[in-house]
XYZ file of C-alpha atoms in Angstrom:
403
model
C 67.171 24.563 -34.889
C 67.678 20.828 -34.770
C 65.954 18.638 -37.307
C 63.063 16.465 -36.107
C 63.810 12.798 -35.473
C 62.961 10.435 -38.324
C 61.675 6.956 -37.490
C 61.570 3.780 -39.562
C 58.215 2.000 -39.790
C 58.955 -1.623 -40.715
C 55.253 -2.457 -40.218
C 53.632 0.698 -41.600
C 50.183 -0.847 -42.039
C 50.061 -1.331 -38.280
C 51.947 1.747 -37.071
C 51.454 4.501 -39.680
C 48.203 3.809 -41.532
C 46.128 4.440 -38.363
C 47.443 8.031 -38.512
C 46.961 8.386 -42.279
C 43.604 6.727 -42.921
C 41.570 9.323 -40.973
C 43.096 11.965 -43.265
C 41.670 10.526 -46.495
C 41.386 11.680 -49.229
C 44.344 14.036 -48.626
C 46.689 11.201 -47.638
C 45.470 9.014 -50.520
C 48.693 8.571 -52.582
C 50.915 7.455 -49.698
C 48.141 5.341 -48.128
C 47.649 3.356 -51.334
C 51.410 3.012 -51.818
C 51.710 1.434 -48.388
C 48.710 -0.802 -49.092
C 49.999 -2.000 -52.496
C 50.216 -5.786 -52.539
C 53.895 -5.961 -53.600
C 56.576 -4.414 -51.409
C 60.148 -4.456 -52.657
C 62.911 -5.464 -50.215
C 64.395 -2.018 -50.891
C 61.277 -0.127 -49.798
C 61.475 1.954 -46.616
C 58.685 3.847 -44.853
C 59.709 6.814 -42.731
C 57.898 9.345 -40.568
C 58.443 12.005 -37.978
C 55.930 9.976 -35.957
C 57.306 7.150 -33.845
C 55.923 3.637 -34.408
C 54.809 3.755 -30.757
C 52.802 6.987 -31.131
C 49.093 6.375 -30.688
C 46.788 7.499 -33.471
C 44.295 10.233 -32.534
C 40.790 9.000 -31.788
C 39.040 11.888 -33.532
C 38.130 12.456 -37.164
C 39.292 14.854 -39.847
C 35.826 16.425 -39.778
C 36.290 17.282 -36.096
C 39.630 18.843 -36.903
C 38.142 20.817 -39.807
C 35.401 22.120 -37.504
C 37.999 23.291 -35.000
C 36.948 20.813 -32.338
C 40.271 18.952 -32.264
C 43.879 19.568 -33.248
C 45.751 16.885 -35.143
C 49.499 16.420 -34.585
C 51.708 17.828 -37.328
C 53.787 15.169 -39.029
C 55.358 14.098 -42.296
C 55.865 10.671 -43.833
C 57.570 9.171 -46.853
C 57.554 5.907 -48.780
C 60.790 5.435 -50.693
C 62.125 2.664 -52.915
C 65.204 3.652 -54.869
C 65.183 0.423 -56.868
C 62.237 1.843 -58.867
C 64.415 4.261 -60.834
C 63.778 5.694 -63.440
C 60.164 5.519 -62.269
C 58.829 7.385 -59.235
C 60.996 6.502 -56.243
C 59.316 8.350 -53.410
C 55.893 9.515 -52.200
C 55.733 12.080 -49.409
C 52.909 13.399 -47.237
C 52.671 16.223 -44.735
C 49.767 17.496 -42.667
C 50.428 20.886 -44.289
C 48.395 19.442 -47.191
C 45.186 19.472 -45.161
C 42.967 22.440 -46.152
C 42.656 23.655 -42.557
C 46.349 23.358 -41.717
C 47.997 26.473 -40.386
C 50.128 28.372 -42.899
C 51.690 30.785 -40.447
C 55.429 31.386 -40.909
C 56.141 29.249 -37.839
C 54.065 26.364 -39.201
C 55.699 26.538 -42.609
C 59.200 26.527 -41.111
C 58.298 23.585 -38.866
C 56.888 21.643 -41.840
C 59.906 22.386 -44.011
C 62.210 21.068 -41.272
C 60.187 17.856 -41.153
C 60.473 17.430 -44.935
C 64.194 18.207 -44.939
C 64.678 15.643 -42.159
C 62.936 12.964 -44.244
C 64.954 13.686 -47.382
C 68.201 13.961 -45.434
C 67.526 10.547 -43.902
C 66.753 9.070 -47.326
C 70.187 10.247 -48.497
C 71.791 8.028 -45.834
C 69.974 4.816 -46.816
C 71.914 1.986 -48.458
C 71.387 2.032 -52.212
C 70.081 -1.064 -53.998
C 72.695 -3.046 -55.946
C 73.015 -2.874 -59.767
C 71.093 -2.889 -62.017
C 68.668 -1.087 -59.699
C 71.065 1.631 -58.540
C 69.974 5.174 -59.548
C 72.145 6.708 -62.260
C 72.687 9.705 -59.967
C 72.089 8.737 -56.313
C 71.982 12.412 -55.305
C 68.771 12.992 -57.284
C 65.489 11.599 -55.946
C 62.381 11.437 -58.144
C 59.370 12.253 -55.962
C 55.827 11.804 -57.237
C 52.452 13.415 -56.571
C 53.997 16.316 -54.623
C 51.333 18.620 -53.233
C 51.711 22.225 -54.409
C 52.194 23.431 -50.830
C 55.102 21.045 -50.319
C 56.769 21.934 -53.618
C 56.435 25.641 -52.819
C 58.072 25.102 -49.422
C 60.954 23.124 -50.910
C 61.509 25.747 -53.619
C 61.133 28.702 -51.280
C 58.359 30.358 -53.307
C 54.618 30.893 -52.943
C 52.018 28.282 -53.900
C 50.631 30.721 -56.474
C 54.047 31.069 -58.099
C 54.710 27.345 -58.258
C 51.316 26.631 -59.853
C 51.646 29.496 -62.330
C 55.182 28.468 -63.345
C 54.793 27.152 -66.884
C 58.444 26.263 -67.495
C 58.227 22.704 -66.186
C 58.027 19.631 -68.371
C 55.019 17.381 -68.740
C 56.968 14.187 -67.982
C 60.234 13.675 -66.092
C 62.108 10.542 -65.092
C 65.079 9.529 -63.025
C 67.213 9.011 -66.122
C 66.700 12.600 -67.311
C 67.619 14.397 -64.091
C 71.188 15.133 -65.144
C 70.089 16.884 -68.347
C 67.769 19.496 -66.838
C 68.148 22.319 -64.336
C 64.692 23.943 -64.274
C 64.336 25.429 -60.800
C 67.871 24.251 -60.273
C 69.407 23.554 -56.898
C 72.654 22.595 -58.607
C 75.987 24.144 -57.553
C 76.047 26.167 -60.805
C 72.757 27.832 -59.901
C 72.641 27.924 -56.091
C 69.585 29.013 -54.213
C 67.262 29.513 -57.195
C 65.152 26.436 -56.616
C 65.592 25.546 -52.965
C 66.328 21.809 -52.928
C 64.388 21.148 -56.137
C 66.451 20.333 -59.248
C 63.389 20.448 -61.512
C 59.716 19.540 -61.725
C 56.803 18.978 -64.056
C 53.962 21.265 -64.961
C 51.113 21.133 -62.433
C 48.665 18.240 -62.556
C 45.177 18.434 -61.081
C 44.534 15.654 -58.602
C 40.989 14.479 -59.366
C 39.423 12.770 -56.362
C 36.711 10.132 -56.850
C 34.650 9.311 -53.726
C 33.892 5.643 -53.008
C 31.308 4.303 -55.464
C 27.906 3.331 -54.167
C 26.384 -0.006 -55.158
C 23.897 1.603 -57.581
C 26.691 3.553 -59.248
C 28.789 0.414 -59.706
C 25.837 -1.429 -61.225
C 25.201 1.439 -63.649
C 28.838 1.455 -64.765
C 28.789 -2.307 -65.215
C 25.680 -2.108 -67.406
C 27.293 0.636 -69.472
C 30.405 -1.529 -69.931
C 28.608 -4.730 -70.986
C 30.173 -6.265 -74.109
C 28.164 -9.457 -73.935
C 26.109 -8.596 -77.035
C 27.595 -10.680 -79.864
C 27.624 -7.798 -82.340
C 30.135 -5.760 -80.372
C 33.052 -8.025 -81.238
C 34.743 -6.815 -78.033
C 35.531 -8.346 -74.684
C 37.115 -7.415 -71.364
C 40.471 -8.776 -70.305
C 43.719 -7.796 -68.667
C 46.931 -6.506 -70.202
C 49.132 -9.534 -70.877
C 52.949 -9.671 -70.781
C 53.031 -9.917 -74.583
C 51.206 -6.549 -74.678
C 53.720 -4.664 -72.530
C 55.884 -3.393 -75.374
C 52.782 -2.019 -77.096
C 51.755 -0.248 -73.881
C 55.246 1.202 -73.349
C 55.379 2.435 -76.951
C 52.183 4.459 -76.480
C 53.338 6.616 -73.543
C 56.074 9.133 -72.803
C 56.030 8.168 -69.134
C 58.832 5.722 -68.286
C 57.396 2.266 -67.663
C 59.242 -0.974 -67.030
C 57.835 -4.379 -67.816
C 58.534 -5.637 -64.309
C 56.375 -2.825 -62.919
C 53.532 -3.348 -65.388
C 53.460 -7.012 -64.437
C 52.660 -6.067 -60.828
C 49.963 -3.500 -61.547
C 46.247 -4.251 -61.805
C 45.127 -3.677 -65.391
C 42.130 -3.747 -67.673
C 42.033 -4.100 -71.435
C 39.351 -4.036 -74.082
C 40.158 -6.520 -76.804
C 38.705 -7.142 -80.197
C 37.607 -10.729 -80.689
C 39.296 -12.177 -83.756
C 37.263 -13.102 -86.841
C 38.200 -16.738 -86.302
C 36.655 -16.687 -82.825
C 33.531 -14.920 -84.031
C 32.886 -17.485 -86.775
C 33.551 -20.412 -84.445
C 31.102 -18.973 -81.929
C 28.468 -18.579 -84.625
C 28.857 -22.200 -85.766
C 28.819 -23.289 -82.111
C 25.558 -21.433 -81.556
C 24.021 -23.191 -84.575
C 25.080 -26.595 -83.298
C 23.190 -28.840 -80.910
C 26.408 -29.794 -79.131
C 28.373 -27.725 -76.674
C 32.013 -28.513 -76.007
C 33.579 -26.106 -73.498
C 37.060 -27.534 -74.045
C 36.876 -26.841 -77.784
C 35.653 -23.302 -77.103
C 38.656 -22.617 -74.872
C 41.101 -23.924 -77.462
C 39.510 -21.847 -80.238
C 39.475 -18.566 -78.238
C 41.817 -16.103 -79.941
C 41.958 -12.437 -79.023
C 43.683 -9.652 -80.917
C 45.945 -7.015 -79.382
C 44.105 -4.727 -76.979
C 42.437 -1.671 -78.504
C 42.271 0.175 -75.140
C 43.757 -0.307 -71.690
C 44.342 1.224 -68.270
C 46.353 0.446 -65.148
C 46.150 1.374 -61.491
C 49.553 2.539 -60.304
C 51.357 1.537 -57.100
C 49.536 4.459 -55.459
C 46.246 3.311 -57.090
C 46.059 6.338 -59.387
C 44.618 5.747 -62.839
C 47.584 5.588 -65.197
C 48.555 4.695 -68.757
C 44.941 5.079 -69.881
C 45.020 4.723 -73.667
C 42.600 4.117 -76.523
C 43.949 3.342 -79.972
C 43.097 6.152 -82.459
C 40.686 4.079 -84.574
C 38.518 3.404 -81.495
C 38.362 6.853 -79.939
C 35.133 8.774 -79.472
C 33.171 5.668 -78.438
C 33.328 6.093 -74.665
C 35.951 3.389 -74.068
C 38.142 5.639 -71.882
C 35.238 6.289 -69.503
C 34.380 2.572 -69.394
C 37.988 1.719 -68.525
C 38.234 4.382 -65.818
C 34.994 3.340 -64.134
C 35.802 -0.356 -64.295
C 39.357 0.212 -62.996
C 38.062 2.222 -60.051
C 35.629 -0.610 -59.415
C 38.669 -2.740 -58.445
C 38.847 -0.786 -55.206
C 35.267 -1.541 -54.258
C 34.774 -5.164 -55.275
C 37.436 -7.740 -54.508
C 35.164 -10.198 -56.305
C 35.668 -8.274 -59.556
C 35.553 -10.557 -62.587
C 39.181 -9.978 -63.466
C 41.323 -9.990 -60.331
C 41.482 -9.808 -56.572
C 41.860 -6.625 -54.596
C 45.467 -5.406 -55.115
C 45.590 -2.980 -52.159
C 45.589 -4.720 -48.812
C 43.475 -3.823 -45.821
C 41.106 -1.351 -47.471
C 37.442 -1.071 -46.545
C 34.578 0.088 -48.753
C 34.424 3.392 -46.868
C 38.094 3.992 -47.687
C 37.781 3.156 -51.397
C 38.664 6.624 -52.652
C 40.127 6.839 -56.165
C 42.315 9.415 -57.846
C 43.758 10.480 -61.160
C 46.423 13.073 -62.015
C 45.541 15.121 -65.112
C 47.525 17.906 -66.773
C 45.668 21.173 -67.327
C 45.807 20.935 -71.135
C 44.464 17.375 -71.374
C 40.781 18.094 -72.025
C 40.023 14.449 -72.856
C 41.392 13.097 -69.568
C 39.672 15.868 -67.615
C 36.397 14.765 -69.186
C 37.070 11.122 -68.338
C 37.917 11.965 -64.717
C 34.693 13.932 -64.324
C 32.613 11.237 -66.054
C 34.015 8.696 -63.579
C 32.767 10.815 -60.680
C 35.934 12.821 -60.042
C 36.189 16.359 -58.741
C 39.289 18.598 -58.705
C 41.131 18.243 -55.414
C 44.496 20.008 -55.497
C 47.525 20.610 -57.709
C 50.442 18.178 -57.622
C 53.804 17.735 -59.354
C 56.598 15.265 -60.019
C 59.958 16.652 -59.019
C 63.640 15.926 -58.580
C 64.885 16.547 -55.053
C 68.606 17.308 -54.932
C 69.831 15.378 -51.882
C 73.175 17.213 -51.913
C 71.278 20.505 -51.690
C 69.258 19.029 -48.822
C 72.465 18.208 -46.950
C 73.819 21.715 -47.525
C 70.648 23.339 -46.237
C 70.539 21.033 -43.209
C 74.156 21.845 -42.339
C 73.523 25.592 -42.701
C 70.475 25.441 -40.412
C 72.271 23.350 -37.782
C 75.080 25.937 -37.705
C 72.612 28.777 -37.041
């Protein structure tokens, strides 16, 4: 069987998003990645759909009710200059709850995925220092359990129950691990997957209503002078602190691009100056600005390139006071209000009706599960981060073409 044709989408917001947006929230990670305000010159968007294919004029609800049939396709966003961070996001219509899982459908979907990965292996690599340490290994993020099972050649139940994965993987660590290996020393045991994480639950947060946003904003009000806290963003001088508090690989150049929120403690010097200012008959805004001094952040959160809540952290001395929930709700508010007090909308072309949010939470992280639920999230599906062995992809493609 020949592999499906893979097409480049140089203008994916015009040619591919019309196919993906009706499939929200299931297409959420790749939709947000395409909408992210910064696009590297090394980024490529691929699909088994042609840029000239017309998007269907019916809804996902009609498809779920059996009234219409959506075309089966796969798509990928890849940027190999992001190594050791996530390089690729992939989507397939097999992720839709009503998609057929007959043997024929699964084989067809796997061929589409293999075609995408095989094409990625032929792309020109970015120059140093952005070249992957091992170009044959591709770090793919937010992989739906159905896709990972197909690529490994096992059942969805087996891939979710497999507890041998790691919690965090990165592009730099791919050479040191062979869990689920597709390496030549362990052929066939993991399909084209060199290794993957433990499962994460994808929590889906529906678009906030106006009343809900107002309630969250009231709950997050630090205007009372006795709080000694204020909202802000994560500044470049804070990046090393942020990186030191997570096991997930983060680069400063990435953090600089991401929308962020921080809760900062107002310094004693600022508090006393405000008090004396309040007791004075004069009001000098310029002096206030010069005197404003804020300490390091005591809590922070980012929205990733795919708009997932990430790097949510509260310093130990400030835990148990609801700051994680406040951060999550305020961060998700970015996607609803481009007039937010801290920054403009970082994901282009999104409407209020499309303002879905998401967060990936490991099964043993009770605190983050609680935060996701408090922010309005509900469990959607299981996802993984995994290393795709592009050499194994080529071998499997060659074997199938010879059949």
